[in-house]
Amino acid sequence: MGTKLYDDTKSALRELIQNSIDACLVAEALCNALDIKYDPEIIVRYYSENECDYLEVEDNGIGMNQEIIQNYYSNVGSSYYKSKDFYDLKSKTQMKFEPISRFGIGILSCFMVSDTIEVETRKLLDSGDKDDPLNLSIEGYDSIFMIKSGSFIKHGTKTTLTLRKKQNPWEKIRSNKFISYVKEAIPNPPVTIKIETDNNDEVYSEINANTFSEIKAKSLENSFWDDEDYIKEIEFDLSNAKLGLNGNVLISILEEDEIPVTKIEDLSRTVKIDDEEYDLESKIVLKNNEIEKIGTVIEVDVDSGISTSDNTNTIKRSKSRFSIHGIDYPAGIFPEIYDRKKKAKLRWPLPMNLVLDITGSNDLDLNSARTEIIYNKKWLYFEFNLANEIIKSLKKNTTDEYFTALVEALLEISESEILNEVLNKYCT
């Protein structure tokens, strides 16, 4: 049942890396409190040996001892990051970050691709000393845990998966593509990640040449979307450390005679065919998350004769590359046709391309499989702050007259209470 929580076999890699990120950030907070020099690091290895493929994730994080293994790691659904022990440590070190792994079920994803898991671990104690190293072997999700003395020298954890041939999602890809996948899964790493394969290695961190901050919203546009005279594009930075926002956005605004509008009546005409009149019209309409072009089409059918219908084409549609604490959230934050009932989605009459990572102490709650954002106070706080930053930046990047017309146009059709609340602050 546990493996069915995840809809992608690659989830094992993501879960292991996010576990390591949490472990490193906890160790960093503890070392800072103890005034101990510490450089967090994660190593991801994908290699073949003796005709077997292996996935390995190693970190120099907080590590585990037998108590944590017995009470949390081997107890599915029991998370160390929700325990009194963790909150005591959090209070002691005054750490600000929110852990990514909270459900205590991440290990289950490993059994989607592997039957054998081996773990080397050693805990960093609150005093700064290291506990005894341990070796943990798991031969299947329904097997017993074999714990024995280990040989890990540093504090941290190394997890090695022996990948099944038929369930290895990376079996047929090249080394550079595996590296690209790691970078896509962790677009804004808060910890340096070394990626090692049989043929290629790469050090990946937030200070690399290809960092998250260099991913531009314009790159998310579909290639068939041409620049239109009636659409104004405004691109700006969205980085605000205090609000936990890191990224950039490209806004599309529908305008007529260089003034923001909600609709353009492009063409209206009556044509006569066989003594029958047909009304034809073409209009461009601003809607939630998109700009559409709607035109009348004349259809001729051998049996039913001549008829008209509306043909709709999307000119612009909102699209996002969204991550939370550096971990990719592939579902995005704009609703697709099939999930319009989900509450935790942005439904604004502001078509945009958005590249954004939630950072620092700010957070969003996800379901256990990271496929859906939970609609709660955290989401409302995030949506308000995002709306406020975007509208404030639009005001900064436009004239007073243009901005006033834009606010009026958005209020005319907006169905978002939060966006309306922000917009009304700018009404005179």
Tab-separated table of C-alpha atoms in Angstrom:
chain	number	residue	atom	x	y	z
A	1	MET	CA	0.000	0.000	0.000
A	2	GLY	CA	2.816	2.384	0.865
A	3	THR	CA	4.380	2.429	-2.607
A	4	LYS	CA	1.001	3.402	-4.102
A	5	LEU	CA	1.276	6.763	-2.343
A	6	TYR	CA	3.734	7.758	-5.082
A	7	ASP	CA	2.787	7.988	-8.750
A	8	ASP	CA	6.342	8.197	-10.072
A	9	THR	CA	9.141	5.679	-9.529
A	10	LYS	CA	11.631	8.570	-9.559
A	11	SER	CA	10.093	9.693	-6.242
A	12	ALA	CA	12.677	7.574	-4.408
A	13	LEU	CA	15.496	9.889	-5.480
A	14	ARG	CA	13.541	13.005	-4.534
A	15	GLU	CA	12.605	11.608	-1.125
A	16	LEU	CA	16.188	10.590	-0.313
A	17	ILE	CA	17.569	13.983	-1.323
A	18	GLN	CA	14.979	15.933	0.631
A	19	ASN	CA	15.697	13.753	3.687
A	20	SER	CA	19.371	14.646	3.305
A	21	ILE	CA	18.609	18.357	2.893
A	22	ASP	CA	16.631	18.339	6.150
A	23	ALA	CA	19.402	16.419	7.933
A	24	CYS	CA	22.049	18.894	6.748
A	25	LEU	CA	20.032	21.960	7.751
A	26	VAL	CA	19.450	20.526	11.230
A	27	ALA	CA	23.172	19.767	11.571
A	28	GLU	CA	24.007	23.267	10.364
A	29	ALA	CA	21.729	24.837	12.986
A	30	LEU	CA	23.252	22.684	15.738
A	31	CYS	CA	26.827	23.434	14.664
A	32	ASN	CA	26.068	27.154	14.508
A	33	ALA	CA	24.667	27.007	18.056
A	34	LEU	CA	27.812	25.173	19.218
A	35	ASP	CA	30.136	27.440	17.186
A	36	ILE	CA	31.457	24.464	15.205
A	37	LYS	CA	32.594	24.926	11.596
A	38	TYR	CA	30.335	23.001	9.255
A	39	ASP	CA	29.893	22.822	5.471
A	40	PRO	CA	26.757	20.867	4.502
A	41	GLU	CA	27.094	18.569	1.532
A	42	ILE	CA	25.061	15.889	-0.246
A	43	ILE	CA	26.478	13.370	-2.715
A	44	VAL	CA	24.175	11.614	-5.198
A	45	ARG	CA	25.747	8.614	-6.940
A	46	TYR	CA	24.319	6.552	-9.776
A	47	TYR	CA	26.596	3.756	-10.925
A	48	SER	CA	26.841	0.157	-12.121
A	49	GLU	CA	28.929	-2.574	-10.554
A	50	ASN	CA	28.987	-6.330	-11.214
A	51	GLU	CA	25.999	-5.975	-13.595
A	52	CYS	CA	23.897	-4.255	-10.916
A	53	ASP	CA	22.756	-0.625	-10.843
A	54	TYR	CA	22.933	1.395	-7.651
A	55	LEU	CA	21.501	4.675	-6.436
A	56	GLU	CA	23.270	6.192	-3.452
A	57	VAL	CA	22.571	9.379	-1.500
A	58	GLU	CA	25.103	10.419	1.154
A	59	ASP	CA	25.073	13.448	3.436
A	60	ASN	CA	27.005	14.857	6.382
A	61	GLY	CA	23.817	15.808	8.202
A	62	ILE	CA	22.506	15.119	11.673
A	63	GLY	CA	22.498	11.322	11.183
A	64	MET	CA	20.646	8.704	13.208
A	65	ASN	CA	21.225	6.541	16.256
A	66	GLN	CA	19.385	3.402	17.306
A	67	GLU	CA	16.697	5.354	19.171
A	68	ILE	CA	15.773	7.389	16.097
A	69	ILE	CA	15.856	4.306	13.859
A	70	GLN	CA	13.545	2.363	16.167
A	71	ASN	CA	11.147	5.186	17.034
A	72	TYR	CA	10.915	6.970	13.679
A	73	TYR	CA	12.833	5.565	10.712
A	74	SER	CA	11.479	2.016	11.038
A	75	ASN	CA	8.088	3.164	12.282
A	76	VAL	CA	6.245	4.141	9.104
A	77	GLY	CA	4.166	7.261	9.588
A	78	SER	CA	6.134	8.448	12.620
A	79	SER	CA	8.284	11.447	11.747
A	80	TYR	CA	11.248	12.664	13.789
A	81	TYR	CA	10.405	16.175	12.595
A	82	LYS	CA	7.120	16.077	14.477
A	83	SER	CA	8.628	14.721	17.681
A	84	LYS	CA	9.319	16.443	20.993
A	85	ASP	CA	13.019	15.636	20.501
A	86	PHE	CA	13.124	17.685	17.301
A	87	TYR	CA	11.194	20.631	18.730
A	88	ASP	CA	13.500	20.669	21.758
A	89	LEU	CA	16.494	20.801	19.395
A	90	LYS	CA	14.785	23.456	17.264
A	91	SER	CA	14.232	25.601	20.343
A	92	LYS	CA	17.797	25.076	21.529
A	93	THR	CA	19.395	26.002	18.204
A	94	GLN	CA	16.802	28.657	17.230
A	95	MET	CA	16.693	27.189	13.720
A	96	LYS	CA	14.293	28.947	11.351
A	97	PHE	CA	13.794	26.432	8.551
A	98	GLU	CA	10.763	24.176	8.077
A	99	PRO	CA	11.590	20.494	7.400
A	100	ILE	CA	10.525	19.074	4.050
A	101	SER	CA	10.062	15.485	5.251
A	102	ARG	CA	7.256	15.331	7.771
A	103	PHE	CA	5.278	12.167	7.197
A	104	GLY	CA	7.775	9.447	8.040
A	105	ILE	CA	6.870	7.486	4.906
A	106	GLY	CA	9.641	8.526	2.504
A	107	ILE	CA	11.395	5.169	2.833
A	108	LEU	CA	8.384	3.494	1.220
A	109	SER	CA	9.154	5.185	-2.097
A	110	CYS	CA	12.488	3.352	-2.192
A	111	PHE	CA	10.699	0.014	-2.498
A	112	MET	CA	9.220	1.128	-5.817
A	113	VAL	CA	12.660	0.682	-7.378
A	114	SER	CA	14.572	-1.517	-4.959
A	115	ASP	CA	14.201	-4.591	-2.731
A	116	THR	CA	17.445	-4.006	-0.863
A	117	ILE	CA	18.351	-0.907	1.122
A	118	GLU	CA	21.562	-0.464	3.032
A	119	VAL	CA	22.100	2.487	5.363
A	120	GLU	CA	25.304	3.696	7.023
A	121	THR	CA	24.634	6.371	9.615
A	122	ARG	CA	26.120	8.175	12.602
A	123	LYS	CA	24.358	10.788	14.699
A	124	LEU	CA	25.718	14.202	15.612
A	125	LEU	CA	24.898	14.612	19.300
A	126	ASP	CA	23.629	17.814	20.897
A	127	SER	CA	27.028	18.192	22.556
A	128	GLY	CA	28.865	18.173	19.208
A	129	ASP	CA	30.240	14.658	19.715
A	130	LYS	CA	29.303	11.736	17.470
A	131	ASP	CA	27.327	8.667	18.494
A	132	ASP	CA	28.405	5.144	17.526
A	133	PRO	CA	28.152	4.379	13.784
A	134	LEU	CA	25.431	1.959	12.703
A	135	ASN	CA	24.760	-0.213	9.656
A	136	LEU	CA	21.168	-0.926	8.700
A	137	SER	CA	20.033	-3.519	6.147
A	138	ILE	CA	16.476	-3.900	4.840
A	139	GLU	CA	15.635	-6.763	2.513
A	140	GLY	CA	12.171	-5.626	1.396
A	141	TYR	CA	9.381	-3.477	2.818
A	142	ASP	CA	7.923	-6.370	4.827
A	143	SER	CA	11.234	-7.641	6.216
A	144	ILE	CA	12.884	-7.075	9.575
A	145	PHE	CA	15.526	-4.378	10.052
A	146	MET	CA	19.018	-5.720	10.622
A	147	ILE	CA	21.018	-3.250	12.742
A	148	LYS	CA	24.686	-3.784	13.520
A	149	SER	CA	27.780	-1.747	14.260
A	150	GLY	CA	28.896	0.367	11.323
A	151	SER	CA	32.076	2.033	10.087
A	152	PHE	CA	30.828	5.505	9.078
A	153	ILE	CA	33.530	7.964	10.146
A	154	LYS	CA	31.700	11.285	9.842
A	155	HIS	CA	28.243	12.134	11.119
A	156	GLY	CA	25.462	11.816	8.569
A	157	THR	CA	23.760	9.098	6.540
A	158	LYS	CA	24.495	7.138	3.370
A	159	THR	CA	21.619	5.203	1.774
A	160	THR	CA	22.326	2.712	-1.010
A	161	LEU	CA	19.561	1.198	-3.157
A	162	THR	CA	20.180	-1.886	-5.285
A	163	LEU	CA	17.901	-1.078	-8.209
A	164	ARG	CA	15.592	-3.636	-9.770
A	165	LYS	CA	16.235	-4.131	-13.458
A	166	LYS	CA	12.604	-3.787	-14.484
A	167	GLN	CA	11.804	-0.889	-12.160
A	168	ASN	CA	14.956	1.182	-12.624
A	169	PRO	CA	13.647	4.446	-14.122
A	170	TRP	CA	17.185	5.575	-15.061
A	171	GLU	CA	18.403	2.346	-16.681
A	172	LYS	CA	18.411	3.579	-20.270
A	173	ILE	CA	19.388	7.206	-19.814
A	174	ARG	CA	22.799	8.772	-20.206
A	175	SER	CA	24.813	10.160	-17.319
A	176	ASN	CA	24.193	13.781	-18.320
A	177	LYS	CA	20.441	13.156	-18.413
A	178	PHE	CA	20.518	11.701	-14.893
A	179	ILE	CA	22.358	14.819	-13.742
A	180	SER	CA	19.702	16.950	-15.443
A	181	TYR	CA	16.966	15.021	-13.683
A	182	VAL	CA	18.520	15.668	-10.262
A	183	LYS	CA	18.731	19.371	-11.081
A	184	GLU	CA	15.106	19.451	-12.239
A	185	ALA	CA	13.940	17.675	-9.087
A	186	ILE	CA	15.938	20.067	-6.875
A	187	PRO	CA	15.912	23.358	-8.812
A	188	ASN	CA	17.077	25.570	-5.926
A	189	PRO	CA	19.301	23.469	-3.640
A	190	PRO	CA	19.832	24.984	-0.172
A	191	VAL	CA	22.749	22.567	0.234
A	192	THR	CA	25.610	21.819	-2.171
A	193	ILE	CA	24.904	18.610	-4.095
A	194	LYS	CA	27.624	16.592	-5.800
A	195	ILE	CA	26.271	14.358	-8.570
A	196	GLU	CA	28.502	11.431	-9.508
A	197	THR	CA	27.877	8.925	-12.299
A	198	ASP	CA	30.011	6.381	-14.126
A	199	ASN	CA	30.889	8.893	-16.849
A	200	ASN	CA	30.365	12.357	-15.470
A	201	ASP	CA	30.411	14.371	-12.216
A	202	GLU	CA	28.989	17.784	-11.383
A	203	VAL	CA	28.838	20.028	-8.327
A	204	TYR	CA	25.431	21.629	-8.055
A	205	SER	CA	24.636	24.460	-5.667
A	206	GLU	CA	22.810	27.769	-5.425
A	207	ILE	CA	26.002	29.569	-6.462
A	208	ASN	CA	26.502	27.535	-9.664
A	209	ALA	CA	26.433	29.146	-13.090
A	210	ASN	CA	23.068	27.493	-13.830
A	211	THR	CA	21.254	28.489	-10.675
A	212	PHE	CA	17.566	28.781	-10.003
A	213	SER	CA	17.801	32.566	-10.099
A	214	GLU	CA	18.881	32.374	-13.750
A	215	ILE	CA	15.795	30.423	-14.828
A	216	LYS	CA	13.645	33.082	-16.467
A	217	ALA	CA	9.865	33.047	-16.662
A	218	LYS	CA	10.024	33.808	-20.398
A	219	SER	CA	11.500	30.330	-20.971
A	220	LEU	CA	8.214	28.723	-19.863
A	221	GLU	CA	6.261	30.125	-22.806
A	222	ASN	CA	5.033	27.754	-25.468
A	223	SER	CA	6.919	28.282	-28.720
A	224	PHE	CA	3.717	28.685	-30.759
A	225	TRP	CA	2.638	31.750	-28.771
A	226	ASP	CA	3.598	34.728	-30.876
A	227	ASP	CA	4.020	38.244	-29.578
A	228	GLU	CA	0.775	40.153	-30.131
A	229	ASP	CA	0.348	43.923	-30.369
A	230	TYR	CA	-2.619	43.813	-27.980
A	231	ILE	CA	-0.685	42.035	-25.220
A	232	LYS	CA	1.766	43.892	-23.028
A	233	GLU	CA	4.356	41.799	-21.212
A	234	ILE	CA	5.990	42.944	-17.982
A	235	GLU	CA	8.774	40.875	-16.419
A	236	PHE	CA	10.251	41.483	-12.984
A	237	ASP	CA	12.063	39.859	-10.089
A	238	LEU	CA	10.086	38.316	-7.221
A	239	SER	CA	12.827	37.766	-4.666
A	240	ASN	CA	11.915	38.734	-1.111
A	241	ALA	CA	13.807	36.850	1.600
A	242	LYS	CA	11.544	38.141	4.360
A	243	LEU	CA	8.481	36.688	2.641
A	244	GLY	CA	10.319	33.537	1.543
A	245	LEU	CA	9.910	34.251	-2.183
A	246	ASN	CA	12.674	33.617	-4.711
A	247	GLY	CA	12.024	33.851	-8.441
A	248	ASN	CA	10.695	35.962	-11.281
A	249	VAL	CA	7.470	36.457	-13.224
A	250	LEU	CA	6.308	37.480	-16.689
A	251	ILE	CA	2.843	39.091	-16.658
A	252	SER	CA	0.624	39.332	-19.784
A	253	ILE	CA	-1.847	42.220	-19.883
A	254	LEU	CA	-4.625	42.553	-22.478
A	255	GLU	CA	-4.792	46.127	-23.737
A	256	GLU	CA	-6.537	48.253	-26.323
A	257	ASP	CA	-5.074	51.581	-27.403
A	258	GLU	CA	-2.368	50.906	-24.780
A	259	ILE	CA	-4.916	50.783	-21.937
A	260	PRO	CA	-5.660	47.558	-19.932
A	261	VAL	CA	-9.030	45.997	-20.805
A	262	THR	CA	-10.881	42.744	-20.172
A	263	LYS	CA	-12.167	42.299	-23.719
A	264	ILE	CA	-11.414	43.436	-27.256
A	265	GLU	CA	-14.219	43.252	-29.812
A	266	ASP	CA	-11.926	42.554	-32.716
A	267	LEU	CA	-14.449	42.159	-35.529
A	268	SER	CA	-18.203	42.003	-36.005
A	269	ARG	CA	-19.736	41.367	-39.405
A	270	THR	CA	-22.849	39.916	-41.005
A	271	VAL	CA	-22.460	37.764	-44.102
A	272	LYS	CA	-25.142	36.440	-46.410
A	273	ILE	CA	-25.007	32.909	-47.792
A	274	ASP	CA	-27.856	31.573	-49.925
A	275	ASP	CA	-30.068	34.469	-48.792
A	276	GLU	CA	-29.402	33.628	-45.131
A	277	GLU	CA	-27.591	36.094	-42.851
A	278	TYR	CA	-24.957	34.927	-40.403
A	279	ASP	CA	-23.438	37.047	-37.646
A	280	LEU	CA	-19.696	36.637	-37.357
A	281	GLU	CA	-17.589	38.042	-34.595
A	282	SER	CA	-14.091	37.806	-33.259
A	283	LYS	CA	-13.114	38.865	-29.761
A	284	ILE	CA	-10.192	38.547	-27.390
A	285	VAL	CA	-11.120	37.901	-23.783
A	286	LEU	CA	-9.213	38.044	-20.501
A	287	LYS	CA	-10.086	35.160	-18.176
A	288	ASN	CA	-8.633	33.522	-15.098
A	289	ASN	CA	-5.102	32.391	-15.979
A	290	GLU	CA	-5.509	32.921	-19.704
A	291	ILE	CA	-6.245	35.183	-22.640
A	292	GLU	CA	-8.485	33.597	-25.273
A	293	LYS	CA	-9.411	34.466	-28.824
A	294	ILE	CA	-12.973	33.504	-29.685
A	295	GLY	CA	-14.130	33.592	-33.287
A	296	THR	CA	-17.249	32.506	-35.162
A	297	VAL	CA	-16.739	29.653	-37.586
A	298	ILE	CA	-19.098	28.846	-40.442
A	299	GLU	CA	-19.559	25.123	-40.899
A	300	VAL	CA	-21.072	23.363	-43.888
A	301	ASP	CA	-22.584	19.930	-43.462
A	302	VAL	CA	-24.066	17.878	-46.295
A	303	ASP	CA	-27.059	16.841	-44.188
A	304	SER	CA	-27.727	19.808	-41.872
A	305	GLY	CA	-26.564	22.599	-44.154
A	306	ILE	CA	-24.803	25.762	-42.956
A	307	SER	CA	-24.323	26.526	-39.254
A	308	THR	CA	-22.083	28.666	-37.040
A	309	SER	CA	-20.131	27.857	-33.887
A	310	ASP	CA	-17.509	29.464	-31.694
A	311	ASN	CA	-13.885	28.479	-32.078
A	312	THR	CA	-11.663	29.226	-29.061
A	313	ASN	CA	-7.877	29.499	-29.109
A	314	THR	CA	-5.701	30.183	-26.101
A	315	ILE	CA	-3.253	33.008	-26.753
A	316	LYS	CA	-1.663	33.116	-23.295
A	317	ARG	CA	-2.006	30.705	-20.380
A	318	SER	CA	-0.448	30.784	-16.943
A	319	LYS	CA	2.372	28.331	-16.364
A	320	SER	CA	4.687	27.809	-13.414
A	321	ARG	CA	7.883	26.170	-12.342
A	322	PHE	CA	7.294	25.962	-8.623
A	323	SER	CA	9.337	24.522	-5.779
A	324	ILE	CA	9.158	24.483	-1.997
A	325	HIS	CA	12.453	24.722	-0.083
A	326	GLY	CA	14.301	23.815	-3.262
A	327	ILE	CA	12.263	20.664	-4.015
A	328	ASP	CA	10.275	20.691	-7.262
A	329	TYR	CA	6.479	20.646	-7.007
A	330	PRO	CA	5.617	19.238	-10.455
A	331	ALA	CA	1.858	19.885	-10.249
A	332	GLY	CA	2.378	23.664	-10.429
A	333	ILE	CA	0.085	26.271	-8.866
A	334	PHE	CA	-2.271	27.023	-11.769
A	335	PRO	CA	-5.327	24.789	-12.243
A	336	GLU	CA	-5.570	22.463	-15.194
A	337	ILE	CA	-8.915	21.436	-16.654
A	338	TYR	CA	-9.049	18.246	-14.591
A	339	ASP	CA	-8.263	19.837	-11.200
A	340	ARG	CA	-10.213	23.101	-11.212
A	341	LYS	CA	-11.938	22.070	-7.965
A	342	LYS	CA	-8.690	22.158	-6.006
A	343	LYS	CA	-8.705	25.179	-3.730
A	344	ALA	CA	-4.953	25.674	-3.386
A	345	LYS	CA	-4.455	26.974	-6.920
A	346	LEU	CA	-4.056	30.491	-8.289
A	347	ARG	CA	-7.099	31.689	-10.216
A	348	TRP	CA	-6.272	35.258	-11.161
A	349	PRO	CA	-7.119	37.235	-14.312
A	350	LEU	CA	-3.388	37.796	-14.692
A	351	PRO	CA	-1.934	35.289	-17.154
A	352	MET	CA	1.674	34.791	-16.168
A	353	ASN	CA	4.749	32.639	-16.375
A	354	LEU	CA	6.016	32.157	-12.849
A	355	VAL	CA	9.314	30.710	-11.617
A	356	LEU	CA	9.219	30.582	-7.831
A	357	ASP	CA	10.737	28.806	-4.850
A	358	ILE	CA	9.362	29.072	-1.304
A	359	THR	CA	12.327	29.558	1.016
A	360	GLY	CA	13.331	30.241	4.606
A	361	SER	CA	10.817	29.794	7.406
A	362	ASN	CA	7.824	30.181	5.098
A	363	ASP	CA	6.145	27.017	4.003
A	364	LEU	CA	3.248	25.239	2.334
A	365	ASP	CA	1.777	21.938	3.466
A	366	LEU	CA	1.631	19.117	0.928
A	367	ASN	CA	-0.066	15.755	0.962
A	368	SER	CA	2.191	12.779	1.621
A	369	ALA	CA	2.951	12.130	-2.055
A	370	ARG	CA	3.719	15.827	-2.772
A	371	THR	CA	1.021	15.903	-5.469
A	372	GLU	CA	-1.305	18.458	-3.871
A	373	ILE	CA	-0.962	21.609	-1.761
A	374	ILE	CA	-3.151	21.647	1.331
A	375	TYR	CA	-5.569	24.585	1.435
A	376	ASN	CA	-5.023	26.146	4.852
A	377	LYS	CA	-3.689	29.307	6.541
A	378	LYS	CA	-0.231	28.752	5.062
A	379	TRP	CA	-1.657	28.796	1.548
A	380	LEU	CA	-3.746	31.920	2.235
A	381	TYR	CA	-0.681	33.676	3.689
A	382	PHE	CA	1.375	32.694	0.645
A	383	GLU	CA	-1.288	33.750	-1.867
A	384	PHE	CA	-1.762	37.148	-0.204
A	385	ASN	CA	1.976	37.870	-0.092
A	386	LEU	CA	2.436	36.773	-3.698
A	387	ALA	CA	-0.494	38.907	-4.875
A	388	ASN	CA	0.777	41.904	-2.932
A	389	GLU	CA	4.304	41.594	-4.360
A	390	ILE	CA	3.050	41.213	-7.934
A	391	ILE	CA	0.590	44.122	-7.793
A	392	LYS	CA	3.158	46.320	-6.040
A	393	SER	CA	5.706	45.538	-8.762
A	394	LEU	CA	3.162	46.222	-11.523
A	395	LYS	CA	2.512	49.634	-9.984
A	396	LYS	CA	6.245	50.292	-9.937
A	397	ASN	CA	6.630	49.280	-13.597
A	398	THR	CA	3.702	51.272	-15.046
A	399	THR	CA	2.395	54.831	-15.080
A	400	ASP	CA	-0.272	55.912	-12.575
A	401	GLU	CA	-2.901	56.149	-15.309
A	402	TYR	CA	-2.068	52.712	-16.704
A	403	PHE	CA	-1.998	51.087	-13.253
A	404	THR	CA	-5.368	52.578	-12.281
A	405	ALA	CA	-6.937	51.196	-15.462
A	406	LEU	CA	-5.323	47.816	-14.805
A	407	VAL	CA	-6.713	47.610	-11.250
A	408	GLU	CA	-10.199	48.525	-12.522
A	409	ALA	CA	-10.025	45.871	-15.241
A	410	LEU	CA	-8.865	43.152	-12.868
A	411	LEU	CA	-11.511	43.992	-10.256
A	412	GLU	CA	-14.143	43.795	-12.966
A	413	ILE	CA	-13.628	40.066	-13.555
A	414	SER	CA	-11.525	38.746	-10.650
A	415	GLU	CA	-13.091	35.889	-8.661
A	416	SER	CA	-10.281	35.742	-6.103
A	417	GLU	CA	-11.126	37.288	-2.754
A	418	ILE	CA	-7.447	37.567	-1.887
A	419	LEU	CA	-6.487	39.294	-5.134
A	420	ASN	CA	-9.472	41.628	-4.750
A	421	GLU	CA	-8.362	42.485	-1.218
A	422	VAL	CA	-4.930	43.456	-2.506
A	423	LEU	CA	-6.313	45.373	-5.500
A	424	ASN	CA	-8.717	47.372	-3.326
A	425	LYS	CA	-5.783	48.723	-1.324
A	426	TYR	CA	-4.727	50.639	-4.429
A	427	CYS	CA	-8.142	52.113	-5.212
A	428	THR	CA	-8.484	55.819	-4.474
